[in-house]
Amino acid sequence: MNRSELLRHLIAAFVGLLATLLPVALVSAAPQTVYFPSADGRTALVGYVFQPAGPGPWPAIVMLHGRGGPYSSNDNAGCTYVGVAFASPCNAGSLSRRHMMWGEYWSARGFLALLPDSFGPRGKAHGFGRFTHDDPDRADVNEISVRPLDADGALAYLRGLHEIIASQIYLQGWSNGGSTALNVMIRQENQQGSQQGHQAGYRGALVFYPGCGESALLAPALFVSAPIAMFLGSDDEEVSPIICQHVAERSRRDGTPIDVTIYAGATHDFDDPSARRQSAPGNQAAMDDALVKAIALVNGWKK
């Protein structure tokens, strides 16, 4: 073993030892569990809040999970929903690595992040597997007419908190949640265009590898005034980045401020921090860049 290899081993051993000696207070705590109504008027939603340190008020971001649901795939198959709460194992401590990573990322940068669960309260906590777009069991949690109302409920909930800057609430969605986010922005523009003195809605949306086909979106193009940023993988095996590019091009022609980033060699779920997903060529670079770009975009939208 040469000197540089020995040094790397010593550093790794020291870091590992240090981690075991850190006080519990420094370990990431599970997010707070909250409850609020969907705008559908009948569904009580459960959500998970990642709160920044220090006093507010804070800007906020609502995170919309994908078709797999908000929980780790190791746990969600055994979820049991009782009343307005989950029985073990699905809870704030069993969120997926991606949702935990992003929630902690936003809170560390001064944003309160809220992750609503659209599936559990409707008896779908198990989520859905890959290539299940035509599964009829997904109809009552669809991204066109159901999940946008959950995003509306989350927005109303956050506006009611005095710690939140009501004019600085943003949206982030992945896959099915990304399609939901696009539909939220379409609906929001339509509603605000027909109202006088309306409150500000979502200030912008970060949309990761959404489905952009005719069955996923309310319109073939977005005509909205709030900024939108799409993050796509060129090697996405579940949805078509080309279709999303075409939607973005049509939307820009209609005046929508929409930015598209396509990561060469990146797959679906490229920002999932698990070792399995990050072993795919292109995903690590895509995730690293998306993290940097996301905060820069939102901070720019705040101005």
PDB file of C-alpha atoms in Angstrom:
ATOM      1  CA  MET A   1       0.000   0.000   0.000  1.00  0.00           C
ATOM      2  CA  ASN A   2       1.530   3.355  -1.018  1.00  0.00           C
ATOM      3  CA  ARG A   3       1.410   6.509   1.078  1.00  0.00           C
ATOM      4  CA  SER A   4      -1.630   8.056  -0.644  1.00  0.00           C
ATOM      5  CA  GLU A   5      -3.663   4.851  -0.272  1.00  0.00           C
ATOM      6  CA  LEU A   6      -2.689   4.593   3.397  1.00  0.00           C
ATOM      7  CA  LEU A   7      -3.745   8.191   3.958  1.00  0.00           C
ATOM      8  CA  ARG A   8      -7.161   7.570   2.358  1.00  0.00           C
ATOM      9  CA  HIS A   9      -7.709   4.520   4.566  1.00  0.00           C
ATOM     10  CA  LEU A  10      -6.752   6.458   7.696  1.00  0.00           C
ATOM     11  CA  ILE A  11      -9.102   9.320   6.805  1.00  0.00           C
ATOM     12  CA  ALA A  12     -11.968   6.922   6.123  1.00  0.00           C
ATOM     13  CA  ALA A  13     -11.384   5.150   9.433  1.00  0.00           C
ATOM     14  CA  PHE A  14     -11.300   8.457  11.292  1.00  0.00           C
ATOM     15  CA  VAL A  15     -14.528   9.662   9.707  1.00  0.00           C
ATOM     16  CA  GLY A  16     -16.224   6.384  10.568  1.00  0.00           C
ATOM     17  CA  LEU A  17     -15.068   6.605  14.186  1.00  0.00           C
ATOM     18  CA  LEU A  18     -16.156  10.241  14.434  1.00  0.00           C
ATOM     19  CA  ALA A  19     -19.649   9.350  13.193  1.00  0.00           C
ATOM     20  CA  THR A  20     -20.056   6.819  16.001  1.00  0.00           C
ATOM     21  CA  LEU A  21     -19.058   9.437  18.586  1.00  0.00           C
ATOM     22  CA  LEU A  22     -21.366  12.224  17.408  1.00  0.00           C
ATOM     23  CA  PRO A  23     -24.102  13.096  19.914  1.00  0.00           C
ATOM     24  CA  VAL A  24     -27.625  12.064  18.951  1.00  0.00           C
ATOM     25  CA  ALA A  25     -28.635  15.713  18.661  1.00  0.00           C
ATOM     26  CA  LEU A  26     -26.437  16.088  15.584  1.00  0.00           C
ATOM     27  CA  VAL A  27     -28.042  13.186  13.716  1.00  0.00           C
ATOM     28  CA  SER A  28     -30.776  14.173  11.230  1.00  0.00           C
ATOM     29  CA  ALA A  29     -34.128  13.955  12.964  1.00  0.00           C
ATOM     30  CA  ALA A  30     -37.240  12.614  11.300  1.00  0.00           C
ATOM     31  CA  PRO A  31     -39.465  15.353   9.881  1.00  0.00           C
ATOM     32  CA  GLN A  32     -42.562  16.509  11.721  1.00  0.00           C
ATOM     33  CA  THR A  33     -45.849  14.819  10.806  1.00  0.00           C
ATOM     34  CA  VAL A  34     -48.762  17.154  10.050  1.00  0.00           C
ATOM     35  CA  TYR A  35     -52.340  16.755   8.822  1.00  0.00           C
ATOM     36  CA  PHE A  36     -54.366  19.004   6.531  1.00  0.00           C
ATOM     37  CA  PRO A  37     -57.290  18.680   4.091  1.00  0.00           C
ATOM     38  CA  SER A  38     -56.983  18.228   0.366  1.00  0.00           C
ATOM     39  CA  ALA A  39     -58.858  20.787  -1.703  1.00  0.00           C
ATOM     40  CA  ASP A  40     -61.072  17.920  -2.847  1.00  0.00           C
ATOM     41  CA  GLY A  41     -63.086  18.577   0.327  1.00  0.00           C
ATOM     42  CA  ARG A  42     -63.086  14.991   1.566  1.00  0.00           C
ATOM     43  CA  THR A  43     -59.535  13.654   1.963  1.00  0.00           C
ATOM     44  CA  ALA A  44     -57.502  14.208   5.126  1.00  0.00           C
ATOM     45  CA  LEU A  45     -53.878  14.227   4.038  1.00  0.00           C
ATOM     46  CA  VAL A  46     -50.784  13.383   6.028  1.00  0.00           C
ATOM     47  CA  GLY A  47     -47.642  15.377   5.313  1.00  0.00           C
ATOM     48  CA  TYR A  48     -44.058  15.581   6.473  1.00  0.00           C
ATOM     49  CA  VAL A  49     -42.410  18.901   7.314  1.00  0.00           C
ATOM     50  CA  PHE A  50     -38.675  19.615   7.153  1.00  0.00           C
ATOM     51  CA  GLN A  51     -38.260  22.799   9.152  1.00  0.00           C
ATOM     52  CA  PRO A  52     -35.241  25.112   8.961  1.00  0.00           C
ATOM     53  CA  ALA A  53     -33.277  25.988  12.061  1.00  0.00           C
ATOM     54  CA  GLY A  54     -33.821  29.388  13.630  1.00  0.00           C
ATOM     55  CA  PRO A  55     -36.817  31.699  13.542  1.00  0.00           C
ATOM     56  CA  GLY A  56     -39.039  32.294  10.529  1.00  0.00           C
ATOM     57  CA  PRO A  57     -40.660  33.459   8.462  1.00  0.00           C
ATOM     58  CA  TRP A  58     -39.353  31.175   5.732  1.00  0.00           C
ATOM     59  CA  PRO A  59     -40.081  30.547   2.081  1.00  0.00           C
ATOM     60  CA  ALA A  60     -41.519  27.085   1.494  1.00  0.00           C
ATOM     61  CA  ILE A  61     -41.546  24.322  -1.077  1.00  0.00           C
ATOM     62  CA  VAL A  62     -44.126  21.557  -1.541  1.00  0.00           C
ATOM     63  CA  MET A  63     -42.646  18.258  -2.723  1.00  0.00           C
ATOM     64  CA  LEU A  64     -44.860  15.905  -4.752  1.00  0.00           C
ATOM     65  CA  HIS A  65     -43.812  12.254  -4.697  1.00  0.00           C
ATOM     66  CA  GLY A  66     -43.840   9.972  -7.729  1.00  0.00           C
ATOM     67  CA  ARG A  67     -45.850   6.850  -8.511  1.00  0.00           C
ATOM     68  CA  GLY A  68     -43.890   4.822  -5.949  1.00  0.00           C
ATOM     69  CA  GLY A  69     -45.225   6.958  -3.088  1.00  0.00           C
ATOM     70  CA  PRO A  70     -43.228   8.820  -0.440  1.00  0.00           C
ATOM     71  CA  TYR A  71     -41.934   5.829   1.511  1.00  0.00           C
ATOM     72  CA  SER A  72     -38.976   3.538   1.127  1.00  0.00           C
ATOM     73  CA  SER A  73     -39.719   0.569  -1.111  1.00  0.00           C
ATOM     74  CA  ASN A  74     -38.528  -1.609   1.782  1.00  0.00           C
ATOM     75  CA  ASP A  75     -41.488  -0.463   3.883  1.00  0.00           C
ATOM     76  CA  ASN A  76     -44.408   0.669   1.758  1.00  0.00           C
ATOM     77  CA  ALA A  77     -45.763  -2.777   0.937  1.00  0.00           C
ATOM     78  CA  GLY A  78     -46.623  -3.266   4.610  1.00  0.00           C
ATOM     79  CA  CYS A  79     -48.254   0.109   5.261  1.00  0.00           C
ATOM     80  CA  THR A  80     -51.535   0.081   7.129  1.00  0.00           C
ATOM     81  CA  TYR A  81     -53.604   3.236   7.338  1.00  0.00           C
ATOM     82  CA  VAL A  82     -55.691   3.663  10.477  1.00  0.00           C
ATOM     83  CA  GLY A  83     -57.954   6.710  10.629  1.00  0.00           C
ATOM     84  CA  VAL A  84     -55.709   9.691   9.924  1.00  0.00           C
ATOM     85  CA  ALA A  85     -52.434   7.976  10.773  1.00  0.00           C
ATOM     86  CA  PHE A  86     -50.285   5.136   9.549  1.00  0.00           C
ATOM     87  CA  ALA A  87     -49.535   2.094  11.571  1.00  0.00           C
ATOM     88  CA  SER A  88     -45.921   0.973  11.299  1.00  0.00           C
ATOM     89  CA  PRO A  89     -43.851   0.756   9.166  1.00  0.00           C
ATOM     90  CA  CYS A  90     -44.862   3.808   7.084  1.00  0.00           C
ATOM     91  CA  ASN A  91     -44.209   7.068   8.890  1.00  0.00           C
ATOM     92  CA  ALA A  92     -41.828  10.011   8.972  1.00  0.00           C
ATOM     93  CA  GLY A  93     -38.958   7.668   9.716  1.00  0.00           C
ATOM     94  CA  SER A  94     -39.443   5.503   6.635  1.00  0.00           C
ATOM     95  CA  LEU A  95     -39.485   8.095   3.859  1.00  0.00           C
ATOM     96  CA  SER A  96     -37.421   7.244   0.810  1.00  0.00           C
ATOM     97  CA  ARG A  97     -33.818   8.391   0.610  1.00  0.00           C
ATOM     98  CA  ARG A  98     -34.592  10.828  -2.184  1.00  0.00           C
ATOM     99  CA  HIS A  99     -37.358  12.570  -0.253  1.00  0.00           C
ATOM    100  CA  MET A 100     -35.225  12.717   2.894  1.00  0.00           C
ATOM    101  CA  MET A 101     -32.279  14.101   0.923  1.00  0.00           C
ATOM    102  CA  TRP A 102     -34.304  16.848  -0.730  1.00  0.00           C
ATOM    103  CA  GLY A 103     -36.253  17.737   2.415  1.00  0.00           C
ATOM    104  CA  GLU A 104     -33.045  18.137   4.388  1.00  0.00           C
ATOM    105  CA  TYR A 105     -31.448  19.982   1.467  1.00  0.00           C
ATOM    106  CA  TRP A 106     -34.167  22.618   1.417  1.00  0.00           C
ATOM    107  CA  SER A 107     -34.391  23.034   5.184  1.00  0.00           C
ATOM    108  CA  ALA A 108     -30.605  23.466   5.428  1.00  0.00           C
ATOM    109  CA  ARG A 109     -30.945  26.359   2.980  1.00  0.00           C
ATOM    110  CA  GLY A 110     -33.706  28.167   4.822  1.00  0.00           C
ATOM    111  CA  PHE A 111     -36.791  26.698   3.137  1.00  0.00           C
ATOM    112  CA  LEU A 112     -39.556  24.840   4.926  1.00  0.00           C
ATOM    113  CA  ALA A 113     -40.278  21.720   2.856  1.00  0.00           C
ATOM    114  CA  LEU A 114     -43.616  19.908   2.982  1.00  0.00           C
ATOM    115  CA  LEU A 115     -44.052  16.423   1.500  1.00  0.00           C
ATOM    116  CA  PRO A 116     -47.752  15.437   1.261  1.00  0.00           C
ATOM    117  CA  ASP A 117     -48.723  11.777   0.907  1.00  0.00           C
ATOM    118  CA  SER A 118     -51.384  11.537  -1.798  1.00  0.00           C
ATOM    119  CA  PHE A 119     -51.569   7.758  -1.793  1.00  0.00           C
ATOM    120  CA  GLY A 120     -51.808   6.537   1.800  1.00  0.00           C
ATOM    121  CA  PRO A 121     -55.012   8.350   2.765  1.00  0.00           C
ATOM    122  CA  ARG A 122     -56.663   6.848  -0.316  1.00  0.00           C
ATOM    123  CA  GLY A 123     -55.582   3.293   0.474  1.00  0.00           C
ATOM    124  CA  LYS A 124     -52.678   3.254  -2.016  1.00  0.00           C
ATOM    125  CA  ALA A 125     -49.732   3.543   0.377  1.00  0.00           C
ATOM    126  CA  HIS A 126     -48.003   0.673  -1.396  1.00  0.00           C
ATOM    127  CA  GLY A 127     -47.454   2.918  -4.408  1.00  0.00           C
ATOM    128  CA  PHE A 128     -47.162   1.561  -7.936  1.00  0.00           C
ATOM    129  CA  GLY A 129     -44.441  -0.215  -9.835  1.00  0.00           C
ATOM    130  CA  ARG A 130     -42.719   0.745 -13.060  1.00  0.00           C
ATOM    131  CA  PHE A 131     -44.699   0.780 -16.302  1.00  0.00           C
ATOM    132  CA  THR A 132     -48.078   0.799 -14.541  1.00  0.00           C
ATOM    133  CA  HIS A 133     -49.396   3.910 -16.299  1.00  0.00           C
ATOM    134  CA  ASP A 134     -52.520   2.090 -17.469  1.00  0.00           C
ATOM    135  CA  ASP A 135     -53.268   0.396 -14.142  1.00  0.00           C
ATOM    136  CA  PRO A 136     -56.948   1.212 -13.359  1.00  0.00           C
ATOM    137  CA  ASP A 137     -56.069   1.228  -9.652  1.00  0.00           C
ATOM    138  CA  ARG A 138     -54.289   4.532 -10.271  1.00  0.00           C
ATOM    139  CA  ALA A 139     -57.418   6.323 -11.464  1.00  0.00           C
ATOM    140  CA  ASP A 140     -58.444   7.691  -8.065  1.00  0.00           C
ATOM    141  CA  VAL A 141     -54.959   9.081  -7.389  1.00  0.00           C
ATOM    142  CA  ASN A 142     -54.360  10.424 -10.894  1.00  0.00           C
ATOM    143  CA  GLU A 143     -52.177  13.417 -11.728  1.00  0.00           C
ATOM    144  CA  ILE A 144     -54.809  15.379 -13.655  1.00  0.00           C
ATOM    145  CA  SER A 145     -57.904  15.696 -11.465  1.00  0.00           C
ATOM    146  CA  VAL A 146     -56.920  14.322  -8.032  1.00  0.00           C
ATOM    147  CA  ARG A 147     -53.362  15.093  -7.017  1.00  0.00           C
ATOM    148  CA  PRO A 148     -53.454  18.775  -8.073  1.00  0.00           C
ATOM    149  CA  LEU A 149     -56.124  19.252  -5.388  1.00  0.00           C
ATOM    150  CA  ASP A 150     -53.689  17.880  -2.810  1.00  0.00           C
ATOM    151  CA  ALA A 151     -51.139  20.462  -3.926  1.00  0.00           C
ATOM    152  CA  ASP A 152     -53.832  23.139  -3.527  1.00  0.00           C
ATOM    153  CA  GLY A 153     -54.523  21.842  -0.025  1.00  0.00           C
ATOM    154  CA  ALA A 154     -50.823  21.984   0.829  1.00  0.00           C
ATOM    155  CA  LEU A 155     -50.634  25.564  -0.432  1.00  0.00           C
ATOM    156  CA  ALA A 156     -53.611  26.596   1.711  1.00  0.00           C
ATOM    157  CA  TYR A 157     -52.107  24.857   4.732  1.00  0.00           C
ATOM    158  CA  LEU A 158     -48.788  26.668   4.343  1.00  0.00           C
ATOM    159  CA  ARG A 159     -50.482  30.030   3.830  1.00  0.00           C
ATOM    160  CA  GLY A 160     -52.136  29.540   7.205  1.00  0.00           C
ATOM    161  CA  LEU A 161     -48.798  29.296   9.030  1.00  0.00           C
ATOM    162  CA  HIS A 162     -47.412  32.569  10.302  1.00  0.00           C
ATOM    163  CA  GLU A 163     -43.876  31.196   9.922  1.00  0.00           C
ATOM    164  CA  ILE A 164     -44.280  31.028   6.122  1.00  0.00           C
ATOM    165  CA  ILE A 165     -43.790  33.827   3.598  1.00  0.00           C
ATOM    166  CA  ALA A 166     -47.060  33.356   1.721  1.00  0.00           C
ATOM    167  CA  SER A 167     -45.770  34.972  -1.468  1.00  0.00           C
ATOM    168  CA  GLN A 168     -42.766  32.636  -1.656  1.00  0.00           C
ATOM    169  CA  ILE A 169     -44.127  29.097  -1.909  1.00  0.00           C
ATOM    170  CA  TYR A 170     -42.720  26.846  -4.625  1.00  0.00           C
ATOM    171  CA  LEU A 171     -43.443  23.416  -6.042  1.00  0.00           C
ATOM    172  CA  GLN A 172     -41.249  20.409  -6.780  1.00  0.00           C
ATOM    173  CA  GLY A 173     -42.369  17.114  -8.264  1.00  0.00           C
ATOM    174  CA  TRP A 174     -40.877  13.855  -9.480  1.00  0.00           C
ATOM    175  CA  SER A 175     -42.222  11.658 -12.294  1.00  0.00           C
ATOM    176  CA  ASN A 176     -45.992  11.307 -11.638  1.00  0.00           C
ATOM    177  CA  GLY A 177     -45.577  14.136  -9.131  1.00  0.00           C
ATOM    178  CA  GLY A 178     -43.800  16.131 -11.837  1.00  0.00           C
ATOM    179  CA  SER A 179     -46.776  15.723 -14.161  1.00  0.00           C
ATOM    180  CA  THR A 180     -48.974  16.762 -11.236  1.00  0.00           C
ATOM    181  CA  ALA A 181     -46.861  19.884 -10.743  1.00  0.00           C
ATOM    182  CA  LEU A 182     -47.279  20.860 -14.403  1.00  0.00           C
ATOM    183  CA  ASN A 183     -51.039  20.409 -14.112  1.00  0.00           C
ATOM    184  CA  VAL A 184     -51.073  22.473 -10.921  1.00  0.00           C
ATOM    185  CA  MET A 185     -49.421  25.342 -12.765  1.00  0.00           C
ATOM    186  CA  ILE A 186     -51.871  25.070 -15.671  1.00  0.00           C
ATOM    187  CA  ARG A 187     -54.883  25.063 -13.330  1.00  0.00           C
ATOM    188  CA  GLN A 188     -53.452  27.876 -11.256  1.00  0.00           C
ATOM    189  CA  GLU A 189     -53.037  30.119 -14.294  1.00  0.00           C
ATOM    190  CA  ASN A 190     -56.582  29.390 -15.464  1.00  0.00           C
ATOM    191  CA  GLN A 191     -58.040  30.109 -12.027  1.00  0.00           C
ATOM    192  CA  GLN A 192     -56.058  33.289 -11.475  1.00  0.00           C
ATOM    193  CA  GLY A 193     -56.927  34.557 -14.924  1.00  0.00           C
ATOM    194  CA  SER A 194     -60.624  34.409 -14.042  1.00  0.00           C
ATOM    195  CA  GLN A 195     -60.344  35.937 -10.564  1.00  0.00           C
ATOM    196  CA  GLN A 196     -59.896  39.457  -9.299  1.00  0.00           C
ATOM    197  CA  GLY A 197     -57.649  40.150  -6.343  1.00  0.00           C
ATOM    198  CA  HIS A 198     -56.543  36.526  -6.105  1.00  0.00           C
ATOM    199  CA  GLN A 199     -53.815  35.450  -3.721  1.00  0.00           C
ATOM    200  CA  ALA A 200     -50.470  34.495  -5.186  1.00  0.00           C
ATOM    201  CA  GLY A 201     -50.209  30.805  -5.951  1.00  0.00           C
ATOM    202  CA  TYR A 202     -47.061  28.771  -6.407  1.00  0.00           C
ATOM    203  CA  ARG A 203     -44.265  31.094  -7.510  1.00  0.00           C
ATOM    204  CA  GLY A 204     -42.545  28.474  -9.661  1.00  0.00           C
ATOM    205  CA  ALA A 205     -42.090  24.748 -10.192  1.00  0.00           C
ATOM    206  CA  LEU A 206     -39.129  22.366 -10.373  1.00  0.00           C
ATOM    207  CA  VAL A 207     -40.206  19.344 -12.400  1.00  0.00           C
ATOM    208  CA  PHE A 208     -38.106  16.176 -12.510  1.00  0.00           C
ATOM    209  CA  TYR A 209     -38.600  13.619 -15.320  1.00  0.00           C
ATOM    210  CA  PRO A 210     -42.391  14.021 -15.646  1.00  0.00           C
ATOM    211  CA  GLY A 211     -44.684  12.150 -17.968  1.00  0.00           C
ATOM    212  CA  CYS A 212     -45.620  14.650 -20.675  1.00  0.00           C
ATOM    213  CA  GLY A 213     -47.912  12.571 -22.887  1.00  0.00           C
ATOM    214  CA  GLU A 214     -51.510  13.427 -23.701  1.00  0.00           C
ATOM    215  CA  SER A 215     -52.842  11.221 -20.913  1.00  0.00           C
ATOM    216  CA  ALA A 216     -50.644  12.907 -18.294  1.00  0.00           C
ATOM    217  CA  LEU A 217     -51.222  16.621 -18.899  1.00  0.00           C
ATOM    218  CA  LEU A 218     -54.239  18.895 -19.043  1.00  0.00           C
ATOM    219  CA  ALA A 219     -52.966  20.574 -22.211  1.00  0.00           C
ATOM    220  CA  PRO A 220     -50.351  19.920 -24.915  1.00  0.00           C
ATOM    221  CA  ALA A 221     -48.643  23.183 -23.974  1.00  0.00           C
ATOM    222  CA  LEU A 222     -48.398  25.265 -20.826  1.00  0.00           C
ATOM    223  CA  PHE A 223     -49.578  28.857 -20.972  1.00  0.00           C
ATOM    224  CA  VAL A 224     -48.480  30.121 -17.566  1.00  0.00           C
ATOM    225  CA  SER A 225     -46.694  33.169 -16.203  1.00  0.00           C
ATOM    226  CA  ALA A 226     -44.832  31.511 -13.304  1.00  0.00           C
ATOM    227  CA  PRO A 227     -41.406  30.042 -14.156  1.00  0.00           C
ATOM    228  CA  ILE A 228     -40.962  26.298 -14.615  1.00  0.00           C
ATOM    229  CA  ALA A 229     -37.768  24.262 -14.815  1.00  0.00           C
ATOM    230  CA  MET A 230     -37.690  20.697 -16.190  1.00  0.00           C
ATOM    231  CA  PHE A 231     -34.897  18.253 -15.376  1.00  0.00           C
ATOM    232  CA  LEU A 232     -34.759  15.298 -17.758  1.00  0.00           C
ATOM    233  CA  GLY A 233     -32.503  12.297 -18.320  1.00  0.00           C
ATOM    234  CA  SER A 234     -31.567  11.443 -21.900  1.00  0.00           C
ATOM    235  CA  ASP A 235     -31.656   7.710 -21.069  1.00  0.00           C
ATOM    236  CA  ASP A 236     -34.926   7.758 -19.148  1.00  0.00           C
ATOM    237  CA  GLU A 237     -36.412   4.273 -19.360  1.00  0.00           C
ATOM    238  CA  GLU A 238     -39.897   5.179 -18.069  1.00  0.00           C
ATOM    239  CA  VAL A 239     -40.953   8.446 -19.696  1.00  0.00           C
ATOM    240  CA  SER A 240     -39.948  10.216 -22.884  1.00  0.00           C
ATOM    241  CA  PRO A 241     -37.690  13.256 -22.529  1.00  0.00           C
ATOM    242  CA  ILE A 242     -38.337  14.028 -26.205  1.00  0.00           C
ATOM    243  CA  ILE A 243     -42.071  14.458 -25.622  1.00  0.00           C
ATOM    244  CA  CYS A 244     -41.318  16.768 -22.683  1.00  0.00           C
ATOM    245  CA  GLN A 245     -38.961  18.787 -24.882  1.00  0.00           C
ATOM    246  CA  HIS A 246     -41.741  19.249 -27.416  1.00  0.00           C
ATOM    247  CA  VAL A 247     -44.154  20.368 -24.686  1.00  0.00           C
ATOM    248  CA  ALA A 248     -41.557  22.869 -23.474  1.00  0.00           C
ATOM    249  CA  GLU A 249     -40.952  24.203 -26.985  1.00  0.00           C
ATOM    250  CA  ARG A 250     -44.674  24.748 -27.576  1.00  0.00           C
ATOM    251  CA  SER A 251     -44.986  26.372 -24.156  1.00  0.00           C
ATOM    252  CA  ARG A 252     -42.135  28.783 -24.815  1.00  0.00           C
ATOM    253  CA  ARG A 253     -43.775  29.822 -28.083  1.00  0.00           C
ATOM    254  CA  ASP A 254     -46.863  30.671 -26.019  1.00  0.00           C
ATOM    255  CA  GLY A 255     -44.773  32.850 -23.717  1.00  0.00           C
ATOM    256  CA  THR A 256     -44.279  30.473 -20.775  1.00  0.00           C
ATOM    257  CA  PRO A 257     -40.919  30.946 -18.994  1.00  0.00           C
ATOM    258  CA  ILE A 258     -39.809  27.315 -19.035  1.00  0.00           C
ATOM    259  CA  ASP A 259     -36.242  26.055 -18.752  1.00  0.00           C
ATOM    260  CA  VAL A 260     -35.186  22.520 -19.741  1.00  0.00           C
ATOM    261  CA  THR A 261     -32.040  20.693 -18.653  1.00  0.00           C
ATOM    262  CA  ILE A 262     -31.314  17.333 -20.271  1.00  0.00           C
ATOM    263  CA  TYR A 263     -28.628  15.224 -18.616  1.00  0.00           C
ATOM    264  CA  ALA A 264     -26.705  12.994 -20.987  1.00  0.00           C
ATOM    265  CA  GLY A 265     -26.644   9.381 -19.847  1.00  0.00           C
ATOM    266  CA  ALA A 266     -29.028   9.998 -16.937  1.00  0.00           C
ATOM    267  CA  THR A 267     -31.963   7.679 -16.261  1.00  0.00           C
ATOM    268  CA  HIS A 268     -35.320   7.988 -14.553  1.00  0.00           C
ATOM    269  CA  ASP A 269     -34.852   8.734 -10.820  1.00  0.00           C
ATOM    270  CA  PHE A 270     -31.350  10.045 -11.478  1.00  0.00           C
ATOM    271  CA  ASP A 271     -31.451  12.018  -8.199  1.00  0.00           C
ATOM    272  CA  ASP A 272     -32.187   8.950  -6.080  1.00  0.00           C
ATOM    273  CA  PRO A 273     -29.074   8.848  -3.863  1.00  0.00           C
ATOM    274  CA  SER A 274     -29.128   5.062  -3.413  1.00  0.00           C
ATOM    275  CA  ALA A 275     -25.981   3.211  -4.476  1.00  0.00           C
ATOM    276  CA  ARG A 276     -27.928   1.155  -7.010  1.00  0.00           C
ATOM    277  CA  ARG A 277     -29.345   4.177  -8.825  1.00  0.00           C
ATOM    278  CA  GLN A 278     -26.129   6.180  -8.599  1.00  0.00           C
ATOM    279  CA  SER A 279     -24.189   3.311 -10.180  1.00  0.00           C
ATOM    280  CA  ALA A 280     -25.873   4.119 -13.502  1.00  0.00           C
ATOM    281  CA  PRO A 281     -23.585   6.172 -15.774  1.00  0.00           C
ATOM    282  CA  GLY A 282     -24.543   9.820 -15.809  1.00  0.00           C
ATOM    283  CA  ASN A 283     -26.721   9.829 -12.710  1.00  0.00           C
ATOM    284  CA  GLN A 284     -24.159  11.129 -10.212  1.00  0.00           C
ATOM    285  CA  ALA A 285     -23.261  14.129 -12.346  1.00  0.00           C
ATOM    286  CA  ALA A 286     -26.943  14.802 -13.058  1.00  0.00           C
ATOM    287  CA  MET A 287     -27.885  14.699  -9.380  1.00  0.00           C
ATOM    288  CA  ASP A 288     -24.998  16.940  -8.360  1.00  0.00           C
ATOM    289  CA  ASP A 289     -25.859  19.518 -11.008  1.00  0.00           C
ATOM    290  CA  ALA A 290     -29.603  19.423 -10.285  1.00  0.00           C
ATOM    291  CA  LEU A 291     -29.033  20.125  -6.600  1.00  0.00           C
ATOM    292  CA  VAL A 292     -26.962  23.205  -7.420  1.00  0.00           C
ATOM    293  CA  LYS A 293     -29.274  24.414 -10.167  1.00  0.00           C
ATOM    294  CA  ALA A 294     -32.475  23.941  -8.148  1.00  0.00           C
ATOM    295  CA  ILE A 295     -31.491  26.291  -5.323  1.00  0.00           C
ATOM    296  CA  ALA A 296     -30.066  28.837  -7.775  1.00  0.00           C
ATOM    297  CA  LEU A 297     -33.299  28.885  -9.767  1.00  0.00           C
ATOM    298  CA  VAL A 298     -35.563  29.244  -6.755  1.00  0.00           C
ATOM    299  CA  ASN A 299     -33.423  31.991  -5.246  1.00  0.00           C
ATOM    300  CA  GLY A 300     -33.616  33.759  -8.603  1.00  0.00           C
ATOM    301  CA  TRP A 301     -37.405  33.409  -8.665  1.00  0.00           C
ATOM    302  CA  LYS A 302     -37.618  35.027  -5.233  1.00  0.00           C
ATOM    303  CA  LYS A 303     -36.261  38.319  -6.566  1.00  0.00           C
TER     304      LYS A 303
END
